[in-house]
Amino acid sequence: MKMKGFAMLGIGKTGWIEKDVPACGPLDAIVKPVAVSPCTSDIHTVWEGAIGERKDMILGHEAVGEIVEVGSLVKDLKVGDKVIVPAITPDWGALESQAGYSMHSGGMLAGWKFSNFKDGVFAEYFHVNEADANLARLPEGVEAADAVMLSDMVPTGFHGVELADVQFGDTVCVIGIGPVGLMSVAGAALRGAGRLFAVGSRPNCIDVAKAYGATDIVNYREGDIVEQIMDKTNGKGVDKVIVAGGDAENTFVQAITMLKPGGRIGNVNYLGSGDYVRIPRAEWGCGMGHKVIAGGLMPGGRLRMEKLASLLETGRLDTSKLLTHRFNGFEHLEEALLLMKDKPKDLIKPVVII
Ligand code: NDP
Ligand code: ZN
């Protein structure tokens, strides 16, 4: 059987293609999308060649879907179930998973399969490996569009907060308040941050950052962000920094400089170009400042999805504030993806309901 999908044809080229519907292994599921969202990573993949050349690879890794087929060994899911699909779908038997780093199962970043090593979710059907371990049921009463933000935006933004190890009362700075950084703001607030700086410039992102708990906005277009933050903290700086945007050349210099000794940086920004990241020697305490730089790909899998879904179910987190552009119908996928590329000022995140 054939299906349609929206694909990367090669670096810088996209288009609709036809492919065979994927086959279902014994532990797997075949899912049809109910709601999907394009990601800044799709843009890095196609237009910046960030993961290298890919030919006729269907894009997309953020979806809520409905199961149309399950493998013979799948126990907890059945045809017709609505599920949240994480962007990262690890191989749970891999040694990296046993070591606690499932996102790197099979090699560095290899838990990221959709629109990387295999076809993604912008298709009539897509394949999910290890369905019982990777898919979470969509709870009753949670909108599919809101739940798509659990695939990638929430777990990535929250992982930045985990990597920075935000504690009650910490002074925190989130650099970048696109959808990922906004979820870092929300996550830092949930983890008990005290003063919470958010760095961005677009007015609607700033409004949403405040709604998620930012106490101070720092506009990087209005002057050096380190100076602005040092001014506002009487020269002390911050306890934790989460990097969710900015240019790779300068963000670490800024993050390390604004950090107090003993502080931590949680990076979830995708550093797609250049060979090196700069670390300022003196500001890093000449190597002795106890300023930790942690960077990581979001954790995926069912347990993470179930736990994050409970935040939507209980109303502790409202992801609908991210959804500035809604489309109805599969045919609008291309339009939604191009919005992510062109980034109009009022855009945070588009969603396509199918
Ligand atoms: P956006 O492009 O929507 O947001 C980027 C943010 O950075 C905006 O707030 C922008 O400000 C801000 N920014 C731009 N330039 C600067 C600068 N010089 N200094 C400070 N801030 C700046 O990206 P997303 O939120 O969609 O994604 C963020 C990153 O996370 C991307 O690199 C993406 O690839 C990555 N990512 C990582 C994942 C992971 O698992 N680690 C998964 C998914 C995404 P404004 O627009 O307001 O001017
Ligand atoms: Zn994504």
Short mmCIF file of N, CA and C in Angstrom, two decimals, residues 83-248:
data_model
loop_
_atom_site.label_atom_id
_atom_site.label_comp_id
_atom_site.label_asym_id
_atom_site.label_seq_id
_atom_site.Cartn_x
_atom_site.Cartn_y
_atom_site.Cartn_z
N VAL A 83 -2.61 8.18 20.90
CA VAL A 83 -1.34 8.17 21.63
C VAL A 83 -0.52 9.43 21.42
N ILE A 84 0.28 9.74 22.45
CA ILE A 84 1.27 10.81 22.35
C ILE A 84 2.57 10.15 21.89
N VAL A 85 3.17 10.73 20.85
CA VAL A 85 4.37 10.13 20.25
C VAL A 85 5.57 11.01 20.60
N PRO A 86 6.52 10.52 21.39
CA PRO A 86 7.68 11.36 21.70
C PRO A 86 8.60 11.51 20.49
N ALA A 87 9.25 12.66 20.40
CA ALA A 87 10.20 12.88 19.30
C ALA A 87 11.34 11.87 19.37
N ILE A 88 11.68 11.47 20.60
CA ILE A 88 12.78 10.53 20.82
C ILE A 88 12.17 9.18 21.21
N THR A 89 12.47 8.16 20.41
CA THR A 89 11.90 6.82 20.64
C THR A 89 13.04 5.81 20.77
N PRO A 90 13.61 5.71 21.98
CA PRO A 90 14.81 4.88 22.16
C PRO A 90 14.57 3.39 21.95
N ASP A 91 15.69 2.68 21.78
CA ASP A 91 15.70 1.21 21.86
C ASP A 91 16.00 0.92 23.32
N TRP A 92 15.00 0.41 24.02
CA TRP A 92 15.14 0.34 25.49
C TRP A 92 16.06 -0.77 25.96
N GLY A 93 16.39 -1.71 25.08
CA GLY A 93 17.32 -2.78 25.48
C GLY A 93 18.78 -2.40 25.29
N ALA A 94 19.04 -1.26 24.68
CA ALA A 94 20.43 -0.87 24.38
C ALA A 94 21.22 -0.61 25.66
N LEU A 95 22.51 -0.80 25.59
CA LEU A 95 23.35 -0.57 26.77
C LEU A 95 23.30 0.88 27.21
N GLU A 96 23.20 1.80 26.26
CA GLU A 96 23.12 3.23 26.62
C GLU A 96 21.85 3.48 27.43
N SER A 97 20.77 2.79 27.07
CA SER A 97 19.51 2.96 27.83
C SER A 97 19.69 2.39 29.23
N GLN A 98 20.36 1.24 29.32
CA GLN A 98 20.59 0.63 30.64
C GLN A 98 21.46 1.54 31.50
N ALA A 99 22.30 2.32 30.85
CA ALA A 99 23.16 3.25 31.59
C ALA A 99 22.41 4.53 31.97
N GLY A 100 21.16 4.68 31.52
CA GLY A 100 20.38 5.85 31.89
C GLY A 100 20.33 6.92 30.81
N TYR A 101 20.90 6.63 29.65
CA TYR A 101 20.91 7.62 28.57
C TYR A 101 20.23 7.06 27.32
N SER A 102 18.92 6.84 27.45
CA SER A 102 18.17 6.20 26.38
C SER A 102 18.17 7.03 25.09
N MET A 103 18.29 8.36 25.24
CA MET A 103 18.31 9.21 24.03
C MET A 103 19.52 8.91 23.16
N HIS A 104 20.54 8.26 23.74
CA HIS A 104 21.73 7.90 22.97
C HIS A 104 21.77 6.40 22.67
N SER A 105 20.62 5.74 22.77
CA SER A 105 20.61 4.29 22.51
C SER A 105 21.10 4.01 21.10
N GLY A 106 22.10 3.16 21.01
CA GLY A 106 22.65 2.79 19.70
C GLY A 106 23.71 3.75 19.18
N GLY A 107 24.06 4.76 19.96
CA GLY A 107 25.08 5.74 19.53
C GLY A 107 24.62 7.14 19.86
N MET A 108 25.53 8.10 19.79
CA MET A 108 25.20 9.46 20.23
C MET A 108 24.01 10.02 19.43
N LEU A 109 23.00 10.47 20.15
CA LEU A 109 21.77 11.08 19.62
C LEU A 109 20.90 10.10 18.84
N ALA A 110 21.24 8.79 18.88
CA ALA A 110 20.56 7.83 17.99
C ALA A 110 19.16 7.44 18.47
N GLY A 111 18.77 7.90 19.67
CA GLY A 111 17.38 7.70 20.07
C GLY A 111 16.43 8.59 19.27
N TRP A 112 17.02 9.57 18.61
CA TRP A 112 16.24 10.44 17.71
C TRP A 112 16.19 9.77 16.34
N LYS A 113 15.05 9.15 16.06
CA LYS A 113 14.92 8.37 14.83
C LYS A 113 14.09 9.08 13.76
N PHE A 114 12.91 9.61 14.19
CA PHE A 114 12.03 10.26 13.21
C PHE A 114 12.75 11.41 12.52
N SER A 115 12.62 11.48 11.23
CA SER A 115 13.20 12.55 10.41
C SER A 115 14.69 12.71 10.67
N ASN A 116 15.33 11.59 10.99
CA ASN A 116 16.78 11.58 11.17
C ASN A 116 17.32 10.30 10.53
N PHE A 117 16.95 9.13 11.14
CA PHE A 117 17.37 7.85 10.56
C PHE A 117 16.25 7.15 9.82
N LYS A 118 15.01 7.57 10.07
CA LYS A 118 13.90 6.95 9.36
C LYS A 118 12.84 8.01 9.09
N ASP A 119 11.83 7.62 8.31
CA ASP A 119 10.79 8.58 7.95
C ASP A 119 10.08 9.10 9.20
N GLY A 120 9.71 10.38 9.13
CA GLY A 120 9.06 11.04 10.25
C GLY A 120 7.54 10.96 10.18
N VAL A 121 6.91 11.87 10.91
CA VAL A 121 5.46 11.78 11.16
C VAL A 121 4.61 12.60 10.19
N PHE A 122 5.24 13.33 9.24
CA PHE A 122 4.46 14.12 8.27
C PHE A 122 4.03 13.22 7.12
N ALA A 123 3.33 12.14 7.46
CA ALA A 123 2.92 11.14 6.46
C ALA A 123 1.54 10.63 6.85
N GLU A 124 0.91 9.92 5.93
CA GLU A 124 -0.40 9.36 6.26
C GLU A 124 -0.27 8.31 7.36
N TYR A 125 0.89 7.63 7.37
CA TYR A 125 1.17 6.62 8.41
C TYR A 125 2.64 6.71 8.79
N PHE A 126 2.94 6.39 10.03
CA PHE A 126 4.36 6.30 10.41
C PHE A 126 4.57 5.14 11.38
N HIS A 127 5.83 4.73 11.47
CA HIS A 127 6.23 3.56 12.26
C HIS A 127 6.79 4.00 13.61
N VAL A 128 6.39 3.31 14.68
CA VAL A 128 6.96 3.57 16.01
C VAL A 128 7.57 2.27 16.53
N ASN A 129 8.87 2.31 16.83
CA ASN A 129 9.54 1.14 17.40
C ASN A 129 9.16 0.98 18.87
N GLU A 130 9.16 -0.24 19.35
CA GLU A 130 8.90 -0.56 20.77
C GLU A 130 7.71 0.24 21.32
N ALA A 131 6.55 -0.05 20.75
CA ALA A 131 5.35 0.75 21.04
C ALA A 131 5.02 0.81 22.53
N ASP A 132 5.08 -0.32 23.23
CA ASP A 132 4.72 -0.31 24.66
C ASP A 132 5.63 0.62 25.47
N ALA A 133 6.88 0.69 25.05
CA ALA A 133 7.86 1.49 25.81
C ALA A 133 7.91 2.94 25.35
N ASN A 134 7.37 3.22 24.18
CA ASN A 134 7.54 4.57 23.64
C ASN A 134 6.25 5.39 23.49
N LEU A 135 5.09 4.76 23.53
CA LEU A 135 3.85 5.51 23.31
C LEU A 135 3.04 5.62 24.60
N ALA A 136 2.50 6.81 24.84
CA ALA A 136 1.63 7.01 26.00
C ALA A 136 0.22 7.29 25.50
N ARG A 137 -0.77 6.74 26.17
CA ARG A 137 -2.16 7.05 25.79
C ARG A 137 -2.46 8.52 26.05
N LEU A 138 -3.20 9.12 25.14
CA LEU A 138 -3.65 10.50 25.32
C LEU A 138 -4.75 10.48 26.38
N PRO A 139 -4.56 11.19 27.51
CA PRO A 139 -5.59 11.16 28.55
C PRO A 139 -6.90 11.80 28.06
N GLU A 140 -8.01 11.30 28.58
CA GLU A 140 -9.33 11.89 28.31
C GLU A 140 -9.28 13.37 28.68
N GLY A 141 -9.91 14.19 27.87
CA GLY A 141 -10.02 15.60 28.24
C GLY A 141 -8.82 16.44 27.86
N VAL A 142 -7.74 15.82 27.35
CA VAL A 142 -6.59 16.61 26.90
C VAL A 142 -6.68 16.72 25.37
N GLU A 143 -6.63 17.96 24.88
CA GLU A 143 -6.72 18.21 23.44
C GLU A 143 -5.48 17.68 22.72
N ALA A 144 -5.71 17.06 21.55
CA ALA A 144 -4.58 16.54 20.78
C ALA A 144 -3.59 17.66 20.44
N ALA A 145 -4.10 18.83 20.06
CA ALA A 145 -3.21 19.94 19.67
C ALA A 145 -2.31 20.34 20.84
N ASP A 146 -2.88 20.42 22.04
CA ASP A 146 -2.07 20.78 23.22
C ASP A 146 -1.04 19.69 23.51
N ALA A 147 -1.48 18.43 23.32
CA ALA A 147 -0.62 17.30 23.66
C ALA A 147 0.55 17.14 22.70
N VAL A 148 0.43 17.65 21.46
CA VAL A 148 1.57 17.56 20.53
C VAL A 148 2.79 18.28 21.11
N MET A 149 2.56 19.27 21.95
CA MET A 149 3.68 20.00 22.55
C MET A 149 4.46 19.10 23.54
N LEU A 150 3.86 17.95 23.89
CA LEU A 150 4.56 17.01 24.78
C LEU A 150 5.59 16.18 24.02
N SER A 151 5.48 16.14 22.69
CA SER A 151 6.42 15.33 21.89
C SER A 151 7.84 15.85 22.03
N ASP A 152 7.99 17.19 22.03
CA ASP A 152 9.32 17.75 21.94
C ASP A 152 9.48 19.06 22.73
N MET A 153 8.55 20.00 22.58
CA MET A 153 8.75 21.31 23.21
C MET A 153 8.82 21.22 24.73
N VAL A 154 7.88 20.51 25.34
CA VAL A 154 7.86 20.41 26.80
C VAL A 154 9.07 19.59 27.30
N PRO A 155 9.27 18.37 26.77
CA PRO A 155 10.41 17.60 27.30
C PRO A 155 11.76 18.26 27.04
N THR A 156 11.90 18.96 25.92
CA THR A 156 13.18 19.62 25.65
C THR A 156 13.37 20.81 26.57
N GLY A 157 12.36 21.66 26.64
CA GLY A 157 12.46 22.83 27.53
C GLY A 157 12.68 22.40 28.98
N PHE A 158 11.94 21.39 29.41
CA PHE A 158 12.07 20.91 30.80
C PHE A 158 13.43 20.25 31.02
N HIS A 159 13.96 19.59 30.00
CA HIS A 159 15.26 18.94 30.18
C HIS A 159 16.34 19.99 30.43
N GLY A 160 16.21 21.15 29.80
CA GLY A 160 17.15 22.24 30.08
C GLY A 160 17.13 22.59 31.56
N VAL A 161 15.92 22.57 32.14
CA VAL A 161 15.76 22.88 33.56
C VAL A 161 16.39 21.79 34.43
N GLU A 162 16.21 20.54 34.00
CA GLU A 162 16.83 19.42 34.74
C GLU A 162 18.35 19.49 34.65
N LEU A 163 18.84 19.76 33.44
CA LEU A 163 20.30 19.81 33.25
C LEU A 163 20.92 20.94 34.07
N ALA A 164 20.20 22.04 34.18
CA ALA A 164 20.70 23.17 34.99
C ALA A 164 20.45 22.93 36.48
N ASP A 165 19.65 21.91 36.79
CA ASP A 165 19.35 21.52 38.17
C ASP A 165 18.78 22.69 38.98
N VAL A 166 17.71 23.26 38.47
CA VAL A 166 17.07 24.41 39.13
C VAL A 166 16.48 23.99 40.47
N GLN A 167 16.81 24.78 41.50
CA GLN A 167 16.35 24.51 42.87
C GLN A 167 15.46 25.65 43.36
N PHE A 168 14.70 25.40 44.43
CA PHE A 168 13.84 26.45 45.02
C PHE A 168 14.63 27.73 45.22
N GLY A 169 14.08 28.81 44.74
CA GLY A 169 14.68 30.12 45.02
C GLY A 169 15.87 30.49 44.15
N ASP A 170 16.31 29.60 43.26
CA ASP A 170 17.43 29.94 42.38
C ASP A 170 17.09 31.14 41.51
N THR A 171 18.09 31.97 41.26
CA THR A 171 17.98 32.99 40.22
C THR A 171 18.39 32.33 38.91
N VAL A 172 17.49 32.38 37.95
CA VAL A 172 17.66 31.62 36.70
C VAL A 172 17.56 32.55 35.51
N CYS A 173 18.38 32.26 34.49
CA CYS A 173 18.23 32.98 33.23
C CYS A 173 17.98 31.99 32.11
N VAL A 174 16.91 32.19 31.35
CA VAL A 174 16.63 31.36 30.18
C VAL A 174 16.97 32.20 28.95
N ILE A 175 17.99 31.75 28.19
CA ILE A 175 18.38 32.47 26.97
C ILE A 175 17.64 31.87 25.78
N GLY A 176 16.76 32.67 25.18
CA GLY A 176 15.94 32.18 24.07
C GLY A 176 14.56 31.81 24.57
N ILE A 177 13.55 32.51 24.05
CA ILE A 177 12.17 32.21 24.44
C ILE A 177 11.30 31.96 23.22
N GLY A 178 11.82 31.11 22.32
CA GLY A 178 10.94 30.48 21.34
C GLY A 178 10.15 29.41 22.11
N PRO A 179 9.46 28.51 21.43
CA PRO A 179 8.66 27.52 22.16
C PRO A 179 9.47 26.67 23.14
N VAL A 180 10.71 26.33 22.79
CA VAL A 180 11.53 25.51 23.70
C VAL A 180 11.87 26.31 24.96
N GLY A 181 12.39 27.53 24.75
CA GLY A 181 12.76 28.36 25.90
C GLY A 181 11.55 28.71 26.76
N LEU A 182 10.41 28.89 26.14
CA LEU A 182 9.20 29.18 26.92
C LEU A 182 8.86 28.01 27.84
N MET A 183 9.09 26.80 27.34
CA MET A 183 8.86 25.63 28.21
C MET A 183 9.93 25.53 29.29
N SER A 184 11.12 26.06 29.02
CA SER A 184 12.14 26.13 30.09
C SER A 184 11.71 27.12 31.16
N VAL A 185 11.12 28.23 30.72
CA VAL A 185 10.60 29.21 31.69
C VAL A 185 9.53 28.55 32.56
N ALA A 186 8.58 27.88 31.90
CA ALA A 186 7.49 27.22 32.64
C ALA A 186 8.05 26.15 33.57
N GLY A 187 9.02 25.38 33.07
CA GLY A 187 9.61 24.30 33.88
C GLY A 187 10.38 24.85 35.07
N ALA A 188 11.13 25.93 34.84
CA ALA A 188 11.91 26.52 35.94
C ALA A 188 10.95 27.06 37.02
N ALA A 189 9.85 27.65 36.58
CA ALA A 189 8.87 28.15 37.55
C ALA A 189 8.27 26.98 38.34
N LEU A 190 7.95 25.88 37.64
CA LEU A 190 7.39 24.71 38.34
C LEU A 190 8.40 24.13 39.34
N ARG A 191 9.69 24.22 39.02
CA ARG A 191 10.72 23.69 39.92
C ARG A 191 11.08 24.67 41.03
N GLY A 192 10.42 25.82 41.06
CA GLY A 192 10.61 26.71 42.21
C GLY A 192 11.64 27.80 42.04
N ALA A 193 11.97 28.17 40.80
CA ALA A 193 12.91 29.28 40.61
C ALA A 193 12.40 30.52 41.34
N GLY A 194 13.34 31.35 41.81
CA GLY A 194 12.97 32.65 42.37
C GLY A 194 12.91 33.64 41.23
N ARG A 195 13.91 34.49 41.18
CA ARG A 195 13.93 35.46 40.08
C ARG A 195 14.23 34.72 38.78
N LEU A 196 13.46 35.05 37.75
CA LEU A 196 13.54 34.26 36.52
C LEU A 196 13.64 35.21 35.33
N PHE A 197 14.86 35.33 34.80
CA PHE A 197 15.10 36.19 33.63
C PHE A 197 14.80 35.42 32.35
N ALA A 198 14.17 36.09 31.39
CA ALA A 198 13.92 35.48 30.08
C ALA A 198 14.50 36.41 29.02
N VAL A 199 15.34 35.84 28.14
CA VAL A 199 16.01 36.64 27.11
C VAL A 199 15.38 36.39 25.74
N GLY A 200 14.82 37.44 25.15
CA GLY A 200 14.21 37.33 23.83
C GLY A 200 13.90 38.72 23.34
N SER A 201 13.19 38.81 22.21
CA SER A 201 12.82 40.16 21.76
C SER A 201 11.41 40.27 21.21
N ARG A 202 10.84 39.14 20.74
CA ARG A 202 9.53 39.27 20.09
C ARG A 202 8.43 39.49 21.14
N PRO A 203 7.56 40.51 20.91
CA PRO A 203 6.58 40.89 21.94
C PRO A 203 5.66 39.76 22.39
N ASN A 204 5.20 38.92 21.46
CA ASN A 204 4.25 37.89 21.93
C ASN A 204 4.97 36.81 22.73
N CYS A 205 6.23 36.52 22.38
CA CYS A 205 7.01 35.56 23.19
C CYS A 205 7.25 36.13 24.59
N ILE A 206 7.48 37.43 24.64
CA ILE A 206 7.70 38.09 25.93
C ILE A 206 6.44 38.01 26.80
N ASP A 207 5.28 38.25 26.18
CA ASP A 207 4.02 38.15 26.94
C ASP A 207 3.82 36.75 27.49
N VAL A 208 4.10 35.76 26.63
CA VAL A 208 3.88 34.37 27.06
C VAL A 208 4.91 33.99 28.14
N ALA A 209 6.14 34.47 27.98
CA ALA A 209 7.17 34.19 29.01
C ALA A 209 6.71 34.72 30.37
N LYS A 210 6.13 35.91 30.38
CA LYS A 210 5.63 36.47 31.65
C LYS A 210 4.50 35.59 32.20
N ALA A 211 3.63 35.15 31.28
CA ALA A 211 2.52 34.31 31.73
C ALA A 211 3.02 32.99 32.32
N TYR A 212 4.13 32.48 31.82
CA TYR A 212 4.70 31.23 32.35
C TYR A 212 5.58 31.44 33.58
N GLY A 213 5.78 32.70 33.96
CA GLY A 213 6.48 32.91 35.24
C GLY A 213 7.76 33.71 35.19
N ALA A 214 8.14 34.26 34.01
CA ALA A 214 9.34 35.11 33.97
C ALA A 214 9.09 36.36 34.81
N THR A 215 10.08 36.72 35.63
CA THR A 215 9.93 37.93 36.44
C THR A 215 10.58 39.14 35.79
N ASP A 216 11.57 38.89 34.92
CA ASP A 216 12.29 39.98 34.25
C ASP A 216 12.54 39.60 32.80
N ILE A 217 12.34 40.55 31.90
CA ILE A 217 12.63 40.30 30.48
C ILE A 217 13.91 41.04 30.12
N VAL A 218 14.79 40.34 29.40
CA VAL A 218 16.02 40.96 28.91
C VAL A 218 15.99 40.88 27.39
N ASN A 219 16.04 42.06 26.76
CA ASN A 219 15.98 42.09 25.30
C ASN A 219 17.41 42.18 24.75
N TYR A 220 17.82 41.11 24.03
CA TYR A 220 19.21 41.06 23.54
C TYR A 220 19.47 42.07 22.44
N ARG A 221 18.39 42.62 21.87
CA ARG A 221 18.59 43.63 20.82
C ARG A 221 18.82 45.02 21.43
N GLU A 222 18.61 45.13 22.74
CA GLU A 222 18.75 46.45 23.39
C GLU A 222 20.02 46.56 24.22
N GLY A 223 21.02 45.75 23.88
CA GLY A 223 22.29 45.84 24.61
C GLY A 223 22.75 44.49 25.10
N ASP A 224 23.99 44.46 25.54
CA ASP A 224 24.63 43.22 25.99
C ASP A 224 23.82 42.57 27.12
N ILE A 225 23.49 41.30 26.98
CA ILE A 225 22.62 40.67 27.99
C ILE A 225 23.36 40.44 29.31
N VAL A 226 24.67 40.23 29.23
CA VAL A 226 25.43 40.03 30.48
C VAL A 226 25.39 41.32 31.29
N GLU A 227 25.65 42.43 30.60
CA GLU A 227 25.60 43.71 31.32
C GLU A 227 24.22 43.94 31.94
N GLN A 228 23.19 43.66 31.17
CA GLN A 228 21.82 43.89 31.67
C GLN A 228 21.55 43.05 32.91
N ILE A 229 21.99 41.79 32.86
CA ILE A 229 21.71 40.90 33.99
C ILE A 229 22.60 41.24 35.20
N MET A 230 23.84 41.60 34.95
CA MET A 230 24.72 42.00 36.06
C MET A 230 24.17 43.25 36.74
N ASP A 231 23.67 44.19 35.92
CA ASP A 231 23.05 45.40 36.48
C ASP A 231 21.88 45.05 37.39
N LYS A 232 21.04 44.15 36.92
CA LYS A 232 19.82 43.83 37.66
C LYS A 232 20.08 42.95 38.87
N THR A 233 21.29 42.34 38.96
CA THR A 233 21.58 41.47 40.10
C THR A 233 22.70 42.05 40.97
N ASN A 234 22.89 43.36 40.89
CA ASN A 234 23.96 44.03 41.66
C ASN A 234 25.32 43.38 41.45
N GLY A 235 25.57 42.98 40.19
CA GLY A 235 26.88 42.42 39.86
C GLY A 235 27.10 40.98 40.27
N LYS A 236 26.06 40.33 40.84
CA LYS A 236 26.24 38.96 41.35
C LYS A 236 26.06 37.89 40.28
N GLY A 237 25.17 38.13 39.31
CA GLY A 237 24.89 37.11 38.30
C GLY A 237 23.83 36.12 38.77
N VAL A 238 23.74 35.02 38.05
CA VAL A 238 22.64 34.07 38.30
C VAL A 238 23.18 32.71 38.74
N ASP A 239 22.28 31.92 39.36
CA ASP A 239 22.67 30.58 39.82
C ASP A 239 22.65 29.57 38.68
N LYS A 240 21.70 29.73 37.77
CA LYS A 240 21.51 28.73 36.71
C LYS A 240 21.20 29.43 35.39
N VAL A 241 21.70 28.87 34.31
CA VAL A 241 21.36 29.38 32.98
C VAL A 241 20.84 28.23 32.13
N ILE A 242 19.77 28.47 31.42
CA ILE A 242 19.28 27.49 30.45
C ILE A 242 19.42 28.11 29.07
N VAL A 243 20.11 27.40 28.19
CA VAL A 243 20.34 27.92 26.84
C VAL A 243 19.36 27.24 25.89
N ALA A 244 18.44 28.04 25.34
CA ALA A 244 17.42 27.52 24.42
C ALA A 244 17.34 28.40 23.18
N GLY A 245 18.44 29.04 22.85
CA GLY A 245 18.47 29.89 21.66
C GLY A 245 19.71 30.76 21.70
N GLY A 246 19.88 31.57 20.65
CA GLY A 246 21.05 32.44 20.58
C GLY A 246 22.09 31.85 19.65
N ASP A 247 23.10 32.66 19.30
CA ASP A 247 24.09 32.12 18.37
C ASP A 247 25.20 31.40 19.13
N ALA A 248 25.58 30.25 18.59
CA ALA A 248 26.51 29.34 19.28
C ALA A 248 27.82 30.03 19.62
#
